[in-house]
Short mmCIF file of C-alpha atoms in Angstrom, two decimals:
data_model
loop_
_atom_site.label_atom_id
_atom_site.label_comp_id
_atom_site.label_asym_id
_atom_site.label_seq_id
_atom_site.Cartn_x
_atom_site.Cartn_y
_atom_site.Cartn_z
CA UNK A 1 10.62 1.39 52.02
CA UNK A 2 12.72 3.57 49.73
CA UNK A 3 9.97 6.10 49.32
CA UNK A 4 8.07 5.45 52.51
CA UNK A 5 5.20 3.14 53.30
CA UNK A 6 2.57 5.81 52.75
CA UNK A 7 4.65 8.56 51.19
CA UNK A 8 2.85 8.54 47.89
CA UNK A 9 -0.75 8.21 48.90
CA UNK A 10 -2.56 10.72 46.72
CA UNK A 11 -5.39 13.05 47.50
CA UNK A 12 -8.13 13.12 44.89
CA UNK A 13 -6.20 10.69 42.75
CA UNK A 14 -3.15 12.96 42.51
CA UNK A 15 0.30 11.56 43.35
CA UNK A 16 2.16 13.28 46.12
CA UNK A 17 5.07 15.46 45.18
CA UNK A 18 7.46 12.87 46.60
CA UNK A 19 6.63 10.77 43.59
CA UNK A 20 8.23 13.30 41.25
CA UNK A 21 11.53 13.00 39.37
CA UNK A 22 14.74 14.41 40.88
CA UNK A 23 14.03 18.01 39.85
CA UNK A 24 10.90 17.91 42.02
CA UNK A 25 13.07 17.77 45.13
CA UNK A 26 12.11 21.43 45.48
CA UNK A 27 8.83 20.21 46.92
CA UNK A 28 10.55 18.73 49.93
CA UNK A 29 12.91 21.66 50.45
CA UNK A 30 12.70 23.76 53.55
CA UNK A 31 14.60 26.88 54.39
CA UNK A 32 17.79 27.25 56.37
CA UNK A 33 20.48 25.42 54.43
CA UNK A 34 23.95 26.32 53.29
CA UNK A 35 24.63 25.35 49.70
CA UNK A 36 27.74 25.73 47.62
CA UNK A 37 28.53 26.42 43.99
CA UNK A 38 28.17 23.66 41.42
CA UNK A 39 31.28 24.92 39.68
CA UNK A 40 34.14 22.75 38.44
CA UNK A 41 36.11 22.60 41.67
CA UNK A 42 35.22 21.10 45.03
CA UNK A 43 36.37 24.29 46.71
CA UNK A 44 34.18 26.49 44.56
CA UNK A 45 32.85 29.81 45.81
CA UNK A 46 29.53 29.49 47.66
CA UNK A 47 26.28 30.69 46.15
CA UNK A 48 22.67 30.92 47.27
CA UNK A 49 20.67 27.74 47.65
CA UNK A 50 17.25 29.08 48.54
CA UNK A 51 17.30 32.70 47.47
CA UNK A 52 19.71 34.00 44.89
CA UNK A 53 21.09 37.38 45.91
CA UNK A 54 24.10 37.56 43.63
CA UNK A 55 24.81 40.71 41.66
CA UNK A 56 23.10 39.40 38.53
CA UNK A 57 19.77 39.18 40.32
CA UNK A 58 18.68 42.77 40.78
CA UNK A 59 15.03 41.80 40.77
CA UNK A 60 15.13 40.70 44.40
CA UNK A 61 16.82 43.41 46.46
CA UNK A 62 17.47 42.78 50.13
CA UNK A 63 14.59 43.56 52.45
CA UNK A 64 15.37 46.72 54.42
CA UNK A 65 12.46 46.39 56.84
CA UNK A 66 10.72 43.48 58.52
CA UNK A 67 7.23 43.52 59.99
CA UNK A 68 8.18 41.94 63.29
CA UNK A 69 5.45 43.22 65.61
CA UNK A 70 2.36 40.99 65.95
CA UNK A 71 0.04 43.94 65.20
CA UNK A 72 1.85 44.78 61.95
CA UNK A 73 1.82 41.20 60.82
CA UNK A 74 -1.84 40.68 61.76
CA UNK A 75 -2.86 43.81 59.83
CA UNK A 76 -1.00 42.59 56.73
CA UNK A 77 -2.63 39.18 56.86
CA UNK A 78 -6.07 40.59 57.70
CA UNK A 79 -5.92 42.80 54.60
CA UNK A 80 -5.04 39.72 52.62
CA UNK A 81 -8.00 37.86 54.10
CA UNK A 82 -10.43 40.66 53.29
CA UNK A 83 -9.19 40.74 49.73
CA UNK A 84 -9.57 36.98 49.50
CA UNK A 85 -13.16 37.23 50.74
CA UNK A 86 -14.03 39.67 47.95
CA UNK A 87 -12.45 37.40 45.37
CA UNK A 88 -14.35 34.37 46.70
CA UNK A 89 -17.69 36.15 46.35
CA UNK A 90 -16.92 37.19 42.79
CA UNK A 91 -15.72 33.70 41.90
CA UNK A 92 -18.79 32.04 43.41
CA UNK A 93 -21.17 34.33 41.49
CA UNK A 94 -19.33 33.72 38.22
CA UNK A 95 -19.46 29.97 38.76
CA UNK A 96 -23.25 30.07 38.75
CA UNK A 97 -23.11 30.89 35.05
CA UNK A 98 -20.42 28.36 34.11
CA UNK A 99 -20.83 24.79 32.91
CA UNK A 100 -19.23 21.90 34.80
CA UNK A 101 -16.05 21.80 32.69
CA UNK A 102 -15.62 25.56 32.71
CA UNK A 103 -16.31 25.62 36.45
CA UNK A 104 -13.54 23.09 37.10
CA UNK A 105 -11.04 25.07 35.06
CA UNK A 106 -12.09 28.28 36.80
CA UNK A 107 -11.69 26.63 40.20
CA UNK A 108 -8.14 25.58 39.34
CA UNK A 109 -7.26 29.09 38.23
CA UNK A 110 -8.87 30.50 41.36
CA UNK A 111 -6.94 28.17 43.70
CA UNK A 112 -3.69 29.04 41.97
CA UNK A 113 -4.44 32.77 42.19
CA UNK A 114 -5.40 32.63 45.86
CA UNK A 115 -2.32 30.58 46.73
CA UNK A 116 -0.07 32.98 44.80
CA UNK A 117 -1.42 35.99 46.67
CA UNK A 118 -0.93 34.13 49.93
CA UNK A 119 2.62 33.09 48.98
CA UNK A 120 3.59 36.62 47.93
CA UNK A 121 2.53 38.10 51.26
CA UNK A 122 4.16 35.31 53.26
CA UNK A 123 7.41 35.89 51.36
CA UNK A 124 7.38 39.57 52.31
CA UNK A 125 6.59 38.88 55.95
CA UNK A 126 9.38 36.31 56.36
CA UNK A 127 9.71 34.56 59.70
CA UNK A 128 7.49 31.87 61.10
CA UNK A 129 4.46 32.67 58.97
CA UNK A 130 6.47 32.01 55.81
CA UNK A 131 7.98 28.87 57.26
CA UNK A 132 4.50 27.71 58.19
CA UNK A 133 3.49 28.27 54.57
CA UNK A 134 6.36 26.06 53.49
CA UNK A 135 5.27 23.34 55.88
CA UNK A 136 1.74 23.56 54.51
CA UNK A 137 3.15 22.56 51.14
CA UNK A 138 4.12 19.26 52.80
CA UNK A 139 0.98 18.67 54.83
CA UNK A 140 -1.11 20.23 52.08
CA UNK A 141 -0.35 17.39 49.71
CA UNK A 142 -2.95 15.48 51.69
CA UNK A 143 -5.75 18.08 51.65
CA UNK A 144 -4.99 21.21 49.56
CA UNK A 145 -5.65 21.65 45.83
CA UNK A 146 -2.66 20.66 43.71
CA UNK A 147 -2.40 24.22 42.39
CA UNK A 148 -2.09 25.59 45.93
CA UNK A 149 0.58 23.04 46.87
CA UNK A 150 2.63 23.97 43.80
CA UNK A 151 2.56 27.68 44.64
CA UNK A 152 3.31 27.21 48.34
CA UNK A 153 6.21 24.93 47.43
CA UNK A 154 7.76 27.82 45.51
CA UNK A 155 8.16 29.68 48.82
CA UNK A 156 11.04 27.39 49.56
CA UNK A 157 13.04 28.54 46.53
CA UNK A 158 12.12 32.16 46.09
CA UNK A 159 12.63 34.26 49.20
CA UNK A 160 14.46 37.62 49.26
CA UNK A 161 17.41 38.13 51.55
CA UNK A 162 17.35 40.58 54.43
CA UNK A 163 19.60 43.61 54.24
CA UNK A 164 22.80 43.67 56.31
CA UNK A 165 21.54 46.70 58.26
CA UNK A 166 18.99 44.39 59.93
CA UNK A 167 21.39 41.49 60.42
CA UNK A 168 24.36 43.33 61.95
CA UNK A 169 22.49 44.45 65.11
CA UNK A 170 21.55 40.82 65.83
CA UNK A 171 25.19 39.81 65.53
CA UNK A 172 26.37 42.65 67.76
CA UNK A 173 23.78 41.91 70.42
CA UNK A 174 24.51 38.16 70.32
CA UNK A 175 28.30 38.09 70.09
CA UNK A 176 29.30 41.36 71.72
CA UNK A 177 33.04 42.01 71.63
CA UNK A 178 33.72 38.62 70.02
CA UNK A 179 32.17 39.88 66.79
CA UNK A 180 35.41 41.80 66.18
CA UNK A 181 37.22 38.45 65.92
CA UNK A 182 35.30 37.61 62.76
CA UNK A 183 35.35 39.06 59.28
CA UNK A 184 31.81 38.48 57.95
CA UNK A 185 30.70 39.02 54.37
CA UNK A 186 27.66 41.30 54.25
CA UNK A 187 26.17 39.51 51.26
CA UNK A 188 24.52 36.27 52.43
CA UNK A 189 25.20 32.81 51.03
CA UNK A 190 21.62 31.69 51.61
CA UNK A 191 18.40 33.42 52.59
CA UNK A 192 15.61 31.47 54.26
CA UNK A 193 12.41 32.18 56.13
CA UNK A 194 13.77 32.22 59.69
CA UNK A 195 17.31 33.39 59.07
CA UNK A 196 20.16 33.59 56.60
CA UNK A 197 23.75 32.39 56.30
CA UNK A 198 26.87 34.48 55.76
CA UNK A 199 30.39 33.42 54.86
CA UNK A 200 32.99 34.46 57.45
CA UNK A 201 36.66 34.14 58.40
CA UNK A 202 38.25 34.09 61.82
CA UNK A 203 40.86 36.84 61.81
CA UNK A 204 43.28 35.08 64.16
CA UNK A 205 43.95 32.03 61.99
CA UNK A 206 41.95 32.48 58.79
CA UNK A 207 39.58 29.61 59.62
CA UNK A 208 36.75 29.57 57.07
CA UNK A 209 33.31 29.72 58.68
CA UNK A 210 29.61 30.13 58.00
CA UNK A 211 27.43 32.19 60.34
CA UNK A 212 23.70 31.50 60.49
CA UNK A 213 21.77 34.50 61.84
CA UNK A 214 18.14 34.47 62.94
CA UNK A 215 15.95 37.31 61.76
CA UNK A 216 14.97 39.73 64.54
CA UNK A 217 11.61 39.08 66.15
CA UNK A 218 10.79 35.78 64.44
CA UNK A 219 10.81 33.67 67.61
CA UNK A 220 8.44 36.02 69.41
CA UNK A 221 5.96 36.09 66.50
CA UNK A 222 5.42 32.34 66.12
CA UNK A 223 2.24 31.86 68.16
CA UNK A 224 0.54 34.93 66.75
CA UNK A 225 1.57 34.04 63.20
CA UNK A 226 0.16 30.53 63.45
CA UNK A 227 -3.19 31.75 64.76
CA UNK A 228 -3.46 34.31 61.97
CA UNK A 229 -2.38 31.92 59.23
CA UNK A 230 -4.88 29.28 60.31
CA UNK A 231 -7.68 31.84 60.01
CA UNK A 232 -6.34 33.01 56.67
CA UNK A 233 -6.33 29.51 55.22
CA UNK A 234 -10.02 29.26 55.99
CA UNK A 235 -10.74 32.71 54.52
CA UNK A 236 -9.07 31.82 51.22
CA UNK A 237 -11.10 28.58 51.06
CA UNK A 238 -8.02 26.58 50.13
CA UNK A 239 -8.66 23.96 52.81
CA UNK A 240 -11.82 21.82 53.08
CA UNK A 241 -14.30 23.31 55.56
CA UNK A 242 -14.91 19.99 57.29
CA UNK A 243 -11.23 19.34 57.96
CA UNK A 244 -9.93 20.07 61.47
CA UNK A 245 -6.56 21.70 60.89
CA UNK A 246 -5.83 22.29 64.59
CA UNK A 247 -3.49 19.25 64.85
CA UNK A 248 -1.63 20.35 61.71
CA UNK A 249 -1.03 23.85 63.02
CA UNK A 250 -0.09 22.52 66.46
CA UNK A 251 2.63 20.44 64.82
CA UNK A 252 3.79 23.37 62.68
CA UNK A 253 3.95 25.56 65.80
CA UNK A 254 6.03 22.97 67.65
CA UNK A 255 8.34 22.55 64.67
CA UNK A 256 8.87 26.29 64.37
CA UNK A 257 9.81 26.64 68.02
CA UNK A 258 12.38 23.88 67.48
CA UNK A 259 13.84 25.49 64.38
CA UNK A 260 14.43 28.86 66.04
CA UNK A 261 16.29 27.09 68.84
CA UNK A 262 19.83 27.43 67.52
CA UNK A 263 21.24 25.96 70.70
CA UNK A 264 19.34 22.73 69.97
CA UNK A 265 20.58 22.79 66.38
CA UNK A 266 24.13 23.13 67.66
CA UNK A 267 23.62 20.11 69.92
CA UNK A 268 22.26 18.02 67.04
CA UNK A 269 25.17 19.06 64.83
CA UNK A 270 27.59 18.00 67.53
CA UNK A 271 25.70 14.75 68.10
CA UNK A 272 25.92 13.80 64.43
CA UNK A 273 29.60 14.77 64.38
CA UNK A 274 30.25 12.54 67.39
CA UNK A 275 28.26 9.58 66.07
CA UNK A 276 29.90 9.75 62.64
CA UNK A 277 33.40 10.66 63.80
CA UNK A 278 34.79 7.21 62.96
CA UNK A 279 33.00 6.86 59.63
CA UNK A 280 35.26 8.27 56.88
CA UNK A 281 32.35 8.48 54.45
CA UNK A 282 30.83 11.53 56.17
CA UNK A 283 31.83 15.07 57.10
CA UNK A 284 29.88 17.14 59.66
CA UNK A 285 30.73 20.82 60.30
CA UNK A 286 32.28 21.70 63.65
CA UNK A 287 30.29 24.08 65.84
CA UNK A 288 32.18 27.04 67.27
CA UNK A 289 30.39 27.59 70.55
CA UNK A 290 32.24 30.83 71.27
CA UNK A 291 30.46 32.42 68.31
CA UNK A 292 27.08 30.76 68.79
CA UNK A 293 23.99 31.26 70.96
CA UNK A 294 20.21 31.24 70.64
CA UNK A 295 20.14 33.51 67.58
CA UNK A 296 23.51 32.86 65.94
CA UNK A 297 25.08 29.55 64.93
CA UNK A 298 28.65 29.48 63.64
CA UNK A 299 30.22 26.37 62.11
CA UNK A 300 33.19 25.53 59.96
CA UNK A 301 32.73 25.96 56.23
CA UNK A 302 32.80 22.57 54.51
CA UNK A 303 33.33 22.58 50.76
CA UNK A 304 31.75 20.16 48.32
CA UNK A 305 29.72 19.77 45.15
CA UNK A 306 26.01 19.34 44.66
CA UNK A 307 24.99 15.69 44.12
CA UNK A 308 23.60 16.92 40.80
CA UNK A 309 26.92 18.36 39.62
CA UNK A 310 28.26 17.01 36.34
CA UNK A 311 31.47 15.89 38.03
CA UNK A 312 29.46 13.66 40.37
CA UNK A 313 27.50 12.25 37.43
CA UNK A 314 30.84 11.56 35.76
CA UNK A 315 32.14 9.38 38.58
CA UNK A 316 32.38 5.68 37.89
CA UNK A 317 29.36 3.50 38.60
CA UNK A 318 31.23 1.88 41.48
CA UNK A 319 31.94 5.22 43.15
CA UNK A 320 28.35 6.41 42.72
CA UNK A 321 27.17 3.10 44.15
CA UNK A 322 29.35 3.60 47.21
CA UNK A 323 27.86 7.05 47.72
CA UNK A 324 24.40 5.54 47.37
CA UNK A 325 25.22 2.85 49.93
CA UNK A 326 26.38 5.55 52.33
CA UNK A 327 23.08 7.43 51.97
CA UNK A 328 21.10 4.24 52.61
CA UNK A 329 23.27 3.27 55.58
CA UNK A 330 22.94 6.74 57.07
CA UNK A 331 19.15 6.70 56.96
CA UNK A 332 18.80 3.16 58.30
CA UNK A 333 21.20 3.94 61.14
CA UNK A 334 19.58 7.29 61.93
CA UNK A 335 16.07 5.98 62.15
CA UNK A 336 16.29 2.40 63.37
CA UNK A 337 19.34 2.73 65.65
CA UNK A 338 19.58 6.35 66.77
CA UNK A 339 15.82 7.08 66.44
CA UNK A 340 16.56 10.53 65.05
CA UNK A 341 16.52 11.86 61.50
CA UNK A 342 17.50 15.05 59.78
CA UNK A 343 14.10 15.51 58.19
CA UNK A 344 15.05 18.15 55.61
CA UNK A 345 16.47 16.17 52.68
CA UNK A 346 16.86 18.79 49.96
CA UNK A 347 20.03 18.87 47.89
CA UNK A 348 21.36 21.99 49.57
CA UNK A 349 21.90 19.98 52.75
CA UNK A 350 24.22 17.45 51.12
CA UNK A 351 27.52 18.06 49.39
CA UNK A 352 29.85 15.53 47.80
CA UNK A 353 33.57 15.99 48.38
CA UNK A 354 35.44 14.17 45.65
CA UNK A 355 38.46 12.47 47.19
CA UNK A 356 41.72 11.26 45.85
CA UNK A 357 41.43 7.73 44.62
CA UNK A 358 37.96 6.43 45.37
CA UNK A 359 37.36 7.86 48.87
CA UNK A 360 34.55 10.30 48.20
CA UNK A 361 32.81 11.84 51.21
CA UNK A 362 29.33 13.20 51.93
CA UNK A 363 29.13 16.55 53.70
CA UNK A 364 26.04 16.84 55.92
CA UNK A 365 24.71 20.35 56.50
CA UNK A 366 21.95 21.99 58.56
CA UNK A 367 20.47 20.05 61.45
CA UNK A 368 17.72 22.50 62.38
CA UNK A 369 15.00 20.10 61.21
CA UNK A 370 16.29 17.10 63.17
CA UNK A 371 13.57 15.08 64.89
CA UNK A 372 13.62 12.39 67.57
CA UNK A 373 11.18 9.48 67.45
CA UNK A 374 9.68 7.53 70.29
CA UNK A 375 10.84 3.89 70.53
CA UNK A 376 7.26 2.63 70.09
CA UNK A 377 6.91 4.48 66.80
CA UNK A 378 10.18 3.12 65.44
CA UNK A 379 9.27 -0.42 66.48
CA UNK A 380 5.83 -0.17 64.90
CA UNK A 381 7.31 1.16 61.69
CA UNK A 382 9.91 -1.60 61.77
CA UNK A 383 7.02 -4.07 61.93
CA UNK A 384 5.38 -2.50 58.86
CA UNK A 385 8.56 -2.75 56.82
CA UNK A 386 9.37 -6.24 58.07
CA UNK A 387 5.88 -7.38 57.12
CA UNK A 388 6.22 -5.78 53.67
CA UNK A 389 9.58 -7.42 52.95
CA UNK A 390 8.35 -10.85 54.09
CA UNK A 391 4.85 -10.51 52.59
CA UNK A 392 3.13 -10.76 55.97
CA UNK A 393 -0.06 -8.72 55.64
CA UNK A 394 -1.11 -9.09 59.27
CA UNK A 395 2.24 -7.79 60.44
CA UNK A 396 1.94 -4.77 58.14
CA UNK A 397 -1.50 -3.93 59.49
CA UNK A 398 -0.47 -4.40 63.13
CA UNK A 399 2.33 -1.90 62.70
CA UNK A 400 0.14 0.55 60.77
CA UNK A 401 -2.60 0.46 63.39
CA UNK A 402 -0.08 0.98 66.18
CA UNK A 403 0.97 4.35 64.76
CA UNK A 404 -2.45 5.47 63.52
CA UNK A 405 -1.94 4.93 59.80
CA UNK A 406 -4.75 2.41 59.69
CA UNK A 407 -7.84 1.74 61.78
CA UNK A 408 -9.58 -1.55 62.41
CA UNK A 409 -12.83 -0.12 61.08
CA UNK A 410 -11.47 0.53 57.61
CA UNK A 411 -13.15 -1.56 54.87
CA UNK A 412 -11.43 -4.80 53.88
CA UNK A 413 -10.56 -3.54 50.35
CA UNK A 414 -8.75 -0.58 51.91
CA UNK A 415 -6.74 -2.79 54.28
CA UNK A 416 -5.87 -5.10 51.39
CA UNK A 417 -4.82 -2.22 49.12
CA UNK A 418 -2.70 -0.65 51.86
CA UNK A 419 -0.83 -3.91 52.47
CA UNK A 420 -0.26 -4.33 48.74
CA UNK A 421 1.06 -0.79 48.50
CA UNK A 422 3.54 -1.46 51.30
CA UNK A 423 4.69 -4.63 49.58
CA UNK A 424 5.18 -2.72 46.35
CA UNK A 425 7.20 0.07 47.93
CA UNK A 426 9.87 -2.32 49.27
CA UNK A 427 10.55 -3.44 45.70
CA UNK A 428 14.24 -2.30 45.76
CA UNK A 429 14.81 -4.78 48.60
CA UNK A 430 13.24 -7.76 46.85
CA UNK A 431 15.24 -10.70 45.59
CA UNK A 432 16.42 -10.14 42.00
CA UNK A 433 14.38 -13.06 40.65
CA UNK A 434 11.11 -11.88 42.23
CA UNK A 435 8.55 -12.01 39.39
CA UNK A 436 6.72 -8.96 40.76
CA UNK A 437 9.64 -6.67 39.86
CA UNK A 438 9.41 -5.29 36.30
CA UNK A 439 12.12 -6.48 33.90
CA UNK A 440 15.25 -4.35 33.74
CA UNK A 441 15.10 -2.90 37.25
CA UNK A 442 17.71 -5.35 38.54
CA UNK A 443 21.03 -5.55 36.71
CA UNK A 444 22.90 -8.78 36.07
CA UNK A 445 24.59 -8.51 39.49
CA UNK A 446 21.22 -8.39 41.27
CA UNK A 447 21.43 -4.66 42.04
CA UNK A 448 18.37 -2.41 41.88
CA UNK A 449 18.72 0.38 39.29
CA UNK A 450 17.31 3.46 41.01
CA UNK A 451 18.04 5.77 38.11
CA UNK A 452 15.59 4.01 35.77
CA UNK A 453 12.94 2.98 38.29
CA UNK A 454 9.38 4.20 37.89
CA UNK A 455 8.40 2.88 41.32
CA UNK A 456 7.05 6.22 42.64
CA UNK A 457 4.59 6.52 39.78
CA UNK A 458 3.45 2.89 40.05
CA UNK A 459 2.91 3.21 43.79
CA UNK A 460 0.95 6.44 43.33
CA UNK A 461 -1.17 4.67 40.72
CA UNK A 462 -1.98 1.82 43.11
CA UNK A 463 -3.04 4.28 45.79
CA UNK A 464 -5.18 6.26 43.36
CA UNK A 465 -6.94 3.21 41.91
CA UNK A 466 -7.89 2.04 45.37
CA UNK A 467 -9.08 5.44 46.58
CA UNK A 468 -6.75 5.28 49.59
CA UNK A 469 -6.74 9.06 49.79
CA UNK A 470 -10.21 9.05 51.38
CA UNK A 471 -8.73 7.43 54.47
CA UNK A 472 -5.58 9.56 54.77
CA UNK A 473 -6.58 13.19 54.98
CA UNK A 474 -3.83 14.09 57.45
CA UNK A 475 -1.46 11.29 58.50
CA UNK A 476 0.29 11.07 61.89
CA UNK A 477 2.75 13.93 62.17
CA UNK A 478 5.76 11.63 62.49
CA UNK A 479 4.87 10.10 59.13
CA UNK A 480 4.99 13.42 57.30
CA UNK A 481 8.58 14.11 58.33
CA UNK A 482 9.78 10.52 58.07
CA UNK A 483 8.43 10.13 54.56
CA UNK A 484 9.86 13.48 53.60
CA UNK A 485 13.26 12.04 54.47
CA UNK A 486 12.53 8.72 52.76
CA UNK A 487 11.52 10.51 49.58
CA UNK A 488 14.82 12.36 49.76
CA UNK A 489 16.73 9.06 49.94
CA UNK A 490 15.00 7.71 46.84
CA UNK A 491 15.54 10.95 44.91
CA UNK A 492 19.19 11.02 45.92
CA UNK A 493 19.78 7.45 44.77
CA UNK A 494 17.99 8.16 41.49
CA UNK A 495 20.07 11.31 40.97
CA UNK A 496 23.27 9.37 41.55
CA UNK A 497 22.05 6.62 39.24
CA UNK A 498 22.98 4.19 42.00
CA UNK A 499 22.67 0.44 41.48
CA UNK A 500 22.47 -1.33 44.82
CA UNK A 501 21.59 -4.61 46.44
CA UNK A 502 20.59 -3.19 49.82
CA UNK A 503 18.41 -6.06 51.01
CA UNK A 504 20.92 -7.35 53.55
CA UNK A 505 21.41 -3.83 54.91
CA UNK A 506 17.69 -3.41 55.47
CA UNK A 507 17.29 -6.85 57.03
CA UNK A 508 20.07 -6.11 59.53
CA UNK A 509 18.26 -2.94 60.56
CA UNK A 510 14.93 -4.74 60.89
CA UNK A 511 16.36 -7.53 63.03
CA UNK A 512 19.95 -6.79 64.19
CA UNK A 513 20.19 -10.14 66.00
CA UNK A 514 19.53 -12.36 62.99
CA UNK A 515 19.71 -10.02 59.99
CA UNK A 516 16.48 -11.48 58.62
#
């Protein structure tokens, strides 16, 4: 449960990136977050989360021009495709004269090279085509070479900012005369694929704000970008020829249209603020509607420290446990009760505000990747987890078949291995004396020690040994985003070094009436 029922199913025997240690959270990053300095004070000056543009980084100057017209973008990607075709021919000829071992090494270098060329061009183009490349690093864990996934993942950390001369006209067109009420810093806090964030102050009362601005032309280019990128992926031979990627790109297209809808993001931000208003453990920024519309989103600036900051690591075990409990409670409530999740779990979207005494608070940022789930999906997933916790194989399989994770025609060994994997993944919610749990993972108080757990690696090993990857080329789209969030929960708890007995919390979510 902590890392998702199928989150770590490998392709070709390779563990998914969600099975990585805390530093590997970059793999599940996506653009569009505000992040603040990891300096010594909770009110530290903001810095870049996704693209560093501070004065020490002269190697990545702000982009002064964007290729926003479909024709320009298609020409750029077509050139890339033609170049890839030439490289493929040369590589194929060279492989004829290589032995098997040398051919494998050459293939790995070739995949990495092709993916790097693709990533470089996507980074320059910005907009939806770059965001789509980021999303492919998530979906691609199921069907792309590991080398390609690693390079595409880097898109999420290494994107240049856009120059103020391109941002200011968007602000003027969107806010009109009200723009004069704000004092906006020209240098962005964060640069992403679809937009960037600037620190601001309201002149009338000095209220500290952040202004998220969408790059010009990105919304209009989505459909064309997706068509071109799908063709390009085939030209570079990074994806298997026999794999139908149409459903993947349909989902990416839908996601992109949601993420450029800043009005929807404002509504989700306000919904989370309303739902969590009475919970003192959480802080959600306030949306300022008078300075927001379809291309601009303005919220209050909320200070805090990264969960990886040394001051957070230095908190007492009890305080870190309480933060861990809050993260678990938030996910269980989001998914099982509200049927929505903020599916972008990277560290830039969470800040910790150290409080006086022991009342620390979690600041939640960026709701552009929020997803709603159908009741039937949530209930089927609830059945999977309930079956895993209670060791009911038939219940696990019923739930998995209901959402398309499993099919009745799968071989018996595959069904058996899948059920066993699900039962393994709920290990943190087992009873402390369960003999299946390795020694040392529960402390003397019966709390699971996330910081020392090797559960992700063991689960990936089970999946690899049973060749489950053959049956999971591209999982249901809901699973990709749900397990992205679940992986984020596990990584967060491991980063905090939390020690929790969360079994009762999970059981209440699985069956609110009885808590069993």
